Coordinates of C-alpha atoms in Angstrom, one line a residue:
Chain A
X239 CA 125.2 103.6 114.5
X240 CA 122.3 101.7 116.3
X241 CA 122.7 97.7 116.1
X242 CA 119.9 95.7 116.4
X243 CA 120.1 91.9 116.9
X244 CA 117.0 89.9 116.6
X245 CA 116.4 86.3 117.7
X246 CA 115.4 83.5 116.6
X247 CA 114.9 84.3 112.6
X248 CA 112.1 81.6 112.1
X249 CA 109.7 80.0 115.1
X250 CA 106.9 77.4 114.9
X251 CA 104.4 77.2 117.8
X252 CA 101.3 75.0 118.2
X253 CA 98.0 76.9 118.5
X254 CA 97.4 78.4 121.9
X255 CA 100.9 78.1 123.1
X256 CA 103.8 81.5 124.1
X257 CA 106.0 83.2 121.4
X258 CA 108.5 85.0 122.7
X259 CA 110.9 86.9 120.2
X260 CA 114.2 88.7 121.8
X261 CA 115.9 91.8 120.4
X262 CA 119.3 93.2 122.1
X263 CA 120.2 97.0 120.7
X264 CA 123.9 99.2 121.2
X265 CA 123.3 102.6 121.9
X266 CA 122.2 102.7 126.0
X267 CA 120.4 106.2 125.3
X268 CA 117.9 104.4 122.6
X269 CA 114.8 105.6 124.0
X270 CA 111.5 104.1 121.8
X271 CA 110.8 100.4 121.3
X272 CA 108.6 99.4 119.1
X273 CA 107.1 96.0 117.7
X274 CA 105.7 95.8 114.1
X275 CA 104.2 93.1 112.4
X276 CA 104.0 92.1 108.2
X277 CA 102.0 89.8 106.7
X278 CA 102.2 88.6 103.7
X279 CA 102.2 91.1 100.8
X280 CA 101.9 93.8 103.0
X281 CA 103.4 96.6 104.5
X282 CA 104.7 96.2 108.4
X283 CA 102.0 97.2 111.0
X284 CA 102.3 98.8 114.8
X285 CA 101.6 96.4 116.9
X286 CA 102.8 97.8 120.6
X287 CA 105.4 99.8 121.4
X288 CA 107.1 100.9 125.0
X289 CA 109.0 103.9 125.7
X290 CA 112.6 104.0 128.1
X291 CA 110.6 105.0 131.5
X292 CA 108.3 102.0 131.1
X293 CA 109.4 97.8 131.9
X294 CA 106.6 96.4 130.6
X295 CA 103.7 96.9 128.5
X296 CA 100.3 94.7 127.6
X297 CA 97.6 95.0 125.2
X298 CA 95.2 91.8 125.3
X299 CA 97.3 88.9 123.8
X300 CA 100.4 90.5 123.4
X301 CA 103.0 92.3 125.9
X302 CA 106.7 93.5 125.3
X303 CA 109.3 93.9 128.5
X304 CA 111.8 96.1 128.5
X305 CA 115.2 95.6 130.3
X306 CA 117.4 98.9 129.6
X307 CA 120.4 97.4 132.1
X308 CA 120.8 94.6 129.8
X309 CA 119.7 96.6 126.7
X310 CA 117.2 93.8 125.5
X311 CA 113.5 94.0 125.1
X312 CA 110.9 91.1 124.0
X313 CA 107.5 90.4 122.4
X314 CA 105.1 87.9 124.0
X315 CA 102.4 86.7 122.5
X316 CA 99.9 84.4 124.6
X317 CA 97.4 82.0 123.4
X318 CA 98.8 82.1 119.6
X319 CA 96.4 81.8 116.7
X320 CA 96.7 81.1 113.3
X321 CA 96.0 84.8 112.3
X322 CA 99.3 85.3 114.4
X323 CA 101.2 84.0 111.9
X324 CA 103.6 86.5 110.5
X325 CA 107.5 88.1 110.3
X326 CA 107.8 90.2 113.6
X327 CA 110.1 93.0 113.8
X328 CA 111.7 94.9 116.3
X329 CA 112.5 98.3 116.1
X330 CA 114.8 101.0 118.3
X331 CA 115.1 104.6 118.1
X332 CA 117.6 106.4 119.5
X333 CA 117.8 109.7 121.7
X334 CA 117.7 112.9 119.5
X335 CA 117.4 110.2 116.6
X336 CA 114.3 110.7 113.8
X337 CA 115.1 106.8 112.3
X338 CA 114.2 103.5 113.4
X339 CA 116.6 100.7 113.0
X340 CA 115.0 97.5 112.4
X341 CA 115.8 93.6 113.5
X342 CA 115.9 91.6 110.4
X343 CA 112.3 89.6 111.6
X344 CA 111.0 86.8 113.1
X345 CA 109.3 84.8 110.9
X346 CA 106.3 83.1 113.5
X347 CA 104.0 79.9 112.0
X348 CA 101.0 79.2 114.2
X349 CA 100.2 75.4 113.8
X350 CA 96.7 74.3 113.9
Chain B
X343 CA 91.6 108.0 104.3
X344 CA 93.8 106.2 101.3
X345 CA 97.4 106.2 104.3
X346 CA 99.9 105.8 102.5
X347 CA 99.8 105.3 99.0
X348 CA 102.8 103.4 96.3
X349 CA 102.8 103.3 93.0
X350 CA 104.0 101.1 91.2
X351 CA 103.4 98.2 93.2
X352 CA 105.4 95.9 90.7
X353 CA 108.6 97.4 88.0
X354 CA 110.9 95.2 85.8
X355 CA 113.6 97.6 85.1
X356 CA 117.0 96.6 82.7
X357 CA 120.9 97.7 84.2
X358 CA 121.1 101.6 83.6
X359 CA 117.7 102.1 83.2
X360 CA 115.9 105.0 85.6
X361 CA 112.5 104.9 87.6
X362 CA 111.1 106.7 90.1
X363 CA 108.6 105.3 92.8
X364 CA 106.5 107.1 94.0
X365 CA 105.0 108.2 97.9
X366 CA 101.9 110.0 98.7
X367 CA 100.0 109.9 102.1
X368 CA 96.9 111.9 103.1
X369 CA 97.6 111.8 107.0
X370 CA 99.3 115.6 107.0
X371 CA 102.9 113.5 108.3
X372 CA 105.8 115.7 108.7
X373 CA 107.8 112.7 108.6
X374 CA 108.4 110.4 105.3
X375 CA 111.2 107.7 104.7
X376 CA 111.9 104.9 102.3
X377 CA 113.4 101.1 103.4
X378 CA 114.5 98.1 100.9
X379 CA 113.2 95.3 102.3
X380 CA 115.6 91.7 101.6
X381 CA 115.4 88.8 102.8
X382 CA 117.4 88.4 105.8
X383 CA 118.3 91.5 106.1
X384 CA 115.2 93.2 107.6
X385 CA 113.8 97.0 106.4
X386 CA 117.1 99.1 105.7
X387 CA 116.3 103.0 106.1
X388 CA 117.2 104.8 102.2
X389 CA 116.1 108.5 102.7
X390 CA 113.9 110.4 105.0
X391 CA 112.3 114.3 105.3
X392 CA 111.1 115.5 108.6
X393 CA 109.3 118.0 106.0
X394 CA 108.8 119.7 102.4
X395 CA 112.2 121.0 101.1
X396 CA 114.2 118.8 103.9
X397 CA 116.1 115.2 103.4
X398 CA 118.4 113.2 104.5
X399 CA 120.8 110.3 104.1
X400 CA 119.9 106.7 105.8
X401 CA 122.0 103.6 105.8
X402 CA 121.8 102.9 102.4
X403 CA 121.5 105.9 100.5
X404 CA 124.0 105.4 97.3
X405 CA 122.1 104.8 93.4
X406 CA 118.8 106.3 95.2
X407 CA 118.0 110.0 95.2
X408 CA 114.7 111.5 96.9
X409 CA 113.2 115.6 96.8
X410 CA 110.1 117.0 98.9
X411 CA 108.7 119.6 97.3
X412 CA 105.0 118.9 99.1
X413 CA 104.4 117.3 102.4
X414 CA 102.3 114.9 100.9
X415 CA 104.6 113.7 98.2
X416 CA 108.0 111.5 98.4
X417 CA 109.3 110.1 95.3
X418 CA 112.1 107.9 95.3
X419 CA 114.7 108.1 92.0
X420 CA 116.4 105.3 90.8
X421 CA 119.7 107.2 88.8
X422 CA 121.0 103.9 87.0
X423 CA 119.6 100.6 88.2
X424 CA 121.8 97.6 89.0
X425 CA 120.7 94.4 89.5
X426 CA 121.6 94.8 93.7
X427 CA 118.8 97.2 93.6
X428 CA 116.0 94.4 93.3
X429 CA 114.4 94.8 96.2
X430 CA 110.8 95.3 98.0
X431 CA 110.5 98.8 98.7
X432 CA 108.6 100.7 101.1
X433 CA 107.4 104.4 102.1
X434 CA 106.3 105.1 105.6
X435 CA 105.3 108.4 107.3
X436 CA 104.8 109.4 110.5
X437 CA 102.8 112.4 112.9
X438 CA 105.0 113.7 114.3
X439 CA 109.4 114.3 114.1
X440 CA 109.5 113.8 118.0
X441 CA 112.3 111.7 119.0
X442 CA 110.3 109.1 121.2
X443 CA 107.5 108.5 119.4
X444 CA 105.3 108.2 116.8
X445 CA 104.1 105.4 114.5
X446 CA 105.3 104.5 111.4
X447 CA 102.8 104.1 108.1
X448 CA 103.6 102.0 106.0
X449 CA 102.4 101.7 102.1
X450 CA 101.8 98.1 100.4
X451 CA 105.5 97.8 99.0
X452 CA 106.9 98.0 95.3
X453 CA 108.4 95.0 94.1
X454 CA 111.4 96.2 91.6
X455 CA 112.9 93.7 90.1
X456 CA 116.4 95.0 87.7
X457 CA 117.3 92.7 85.5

């Protein structure tokens, strides 16, 4: 099945400084890439996602590049505010797949 | 517009006991699943349904059994707890059964706890 490797675990970033969260996956034909993001007590939430025809992808603070050669994809986050603090997970589906597999988080602190 | 809707939200549950947890969402979703959430180890797909009468295995399907007589309805059966069941659980649903795309819903999480 679909192996999804997600790094680093835990980051700390001062207030209006770049996150960037890596996630590498197996299967070449994975075709859906999505980001979701938990806080705490609550369920994980869509944040952005990017399909297999697309590199990159932006929506206001945040953007996630895709790089199917290498079979890695990221999450940027600009300007980082406290509210951004959060577990981050990746996410990969695979061609004629219903299921996402999951990275096992990243858990971001914001500084003030 | 409740989503995706868990109850209970928090179960202490003895070895050998049985539960269910139960799934509802008011989105029409052809597509249901349940993940165990522990630490470290990210959400870890149980069961899923693309749609009433039809499920399927995930990664981690043994101790857990799930039906879906409705499309609004997925219950989650715990046979026998053990204590590697404690665990945060969660229900998501999604639009569509398309293969590249659709966003997952998810509820607010059960907390079991097996003791």
């Amino acid at each position: 099945g679909e192996n999804v490797e997600q790094h680093p675990s835990t980051l700390s970033v001062q207030e209006g400084d770049s996150a960037v969260i890596k996630c590498t996956y197996s299967d070449s034909a994975s075709n859906y890439f999505p980001w979701y993001k938990q806080e705490l007590g609550k369920g994980p939430q869509l944040i952005i996602d990017i399909r297999s025809n697309v590199g990159e992808k932006k929506d206001q603070r945040i953007a996630v590049t895709l790089n199917k050669t290498a079979k890695h994809f990221s999450l940027h986050i600009t300007e980082t505010q406290p509210e951004d603090s959060a577990v981050y997970f990746c996410a990969v589906r695979g061609a004629g797949s219903y299921q996402l597999t999951f990275g096992k988080g990243t858990k971001l602190s914001v500084i003030p | 517009n409740a989503g995706v809707t868990q109850t209970p939200k928090f179960q202490v549950l003895k070895t050998g006991q049985s539960m269910t947890l139960q799934c509802a969402q008011d989105m029409n979703h052809e597509y249901m699943s349940w993940y165990r959430q522990d630490p470290g180890m990210g959400l870890r797909l149980i069961h899923y349904s693309v749609g009433a009468g039809i499920t399927d295995q995930g990664e981690v399907p043994n101790g857990y059994n799930v039906s879906r007589s409705t499309t609004e309805d997925f219950p989650l059966r715990l046979l026998s707890a053990a204590p590697s069941q404690t665990s945060v659980y969660f229900c998501a649903s999604s639009y569509t059964r398309r293969t590249n795309t659709g966003e997952l819903f998810f509820g607010e999480g059960s907390r079991l706890t097996v003791l």
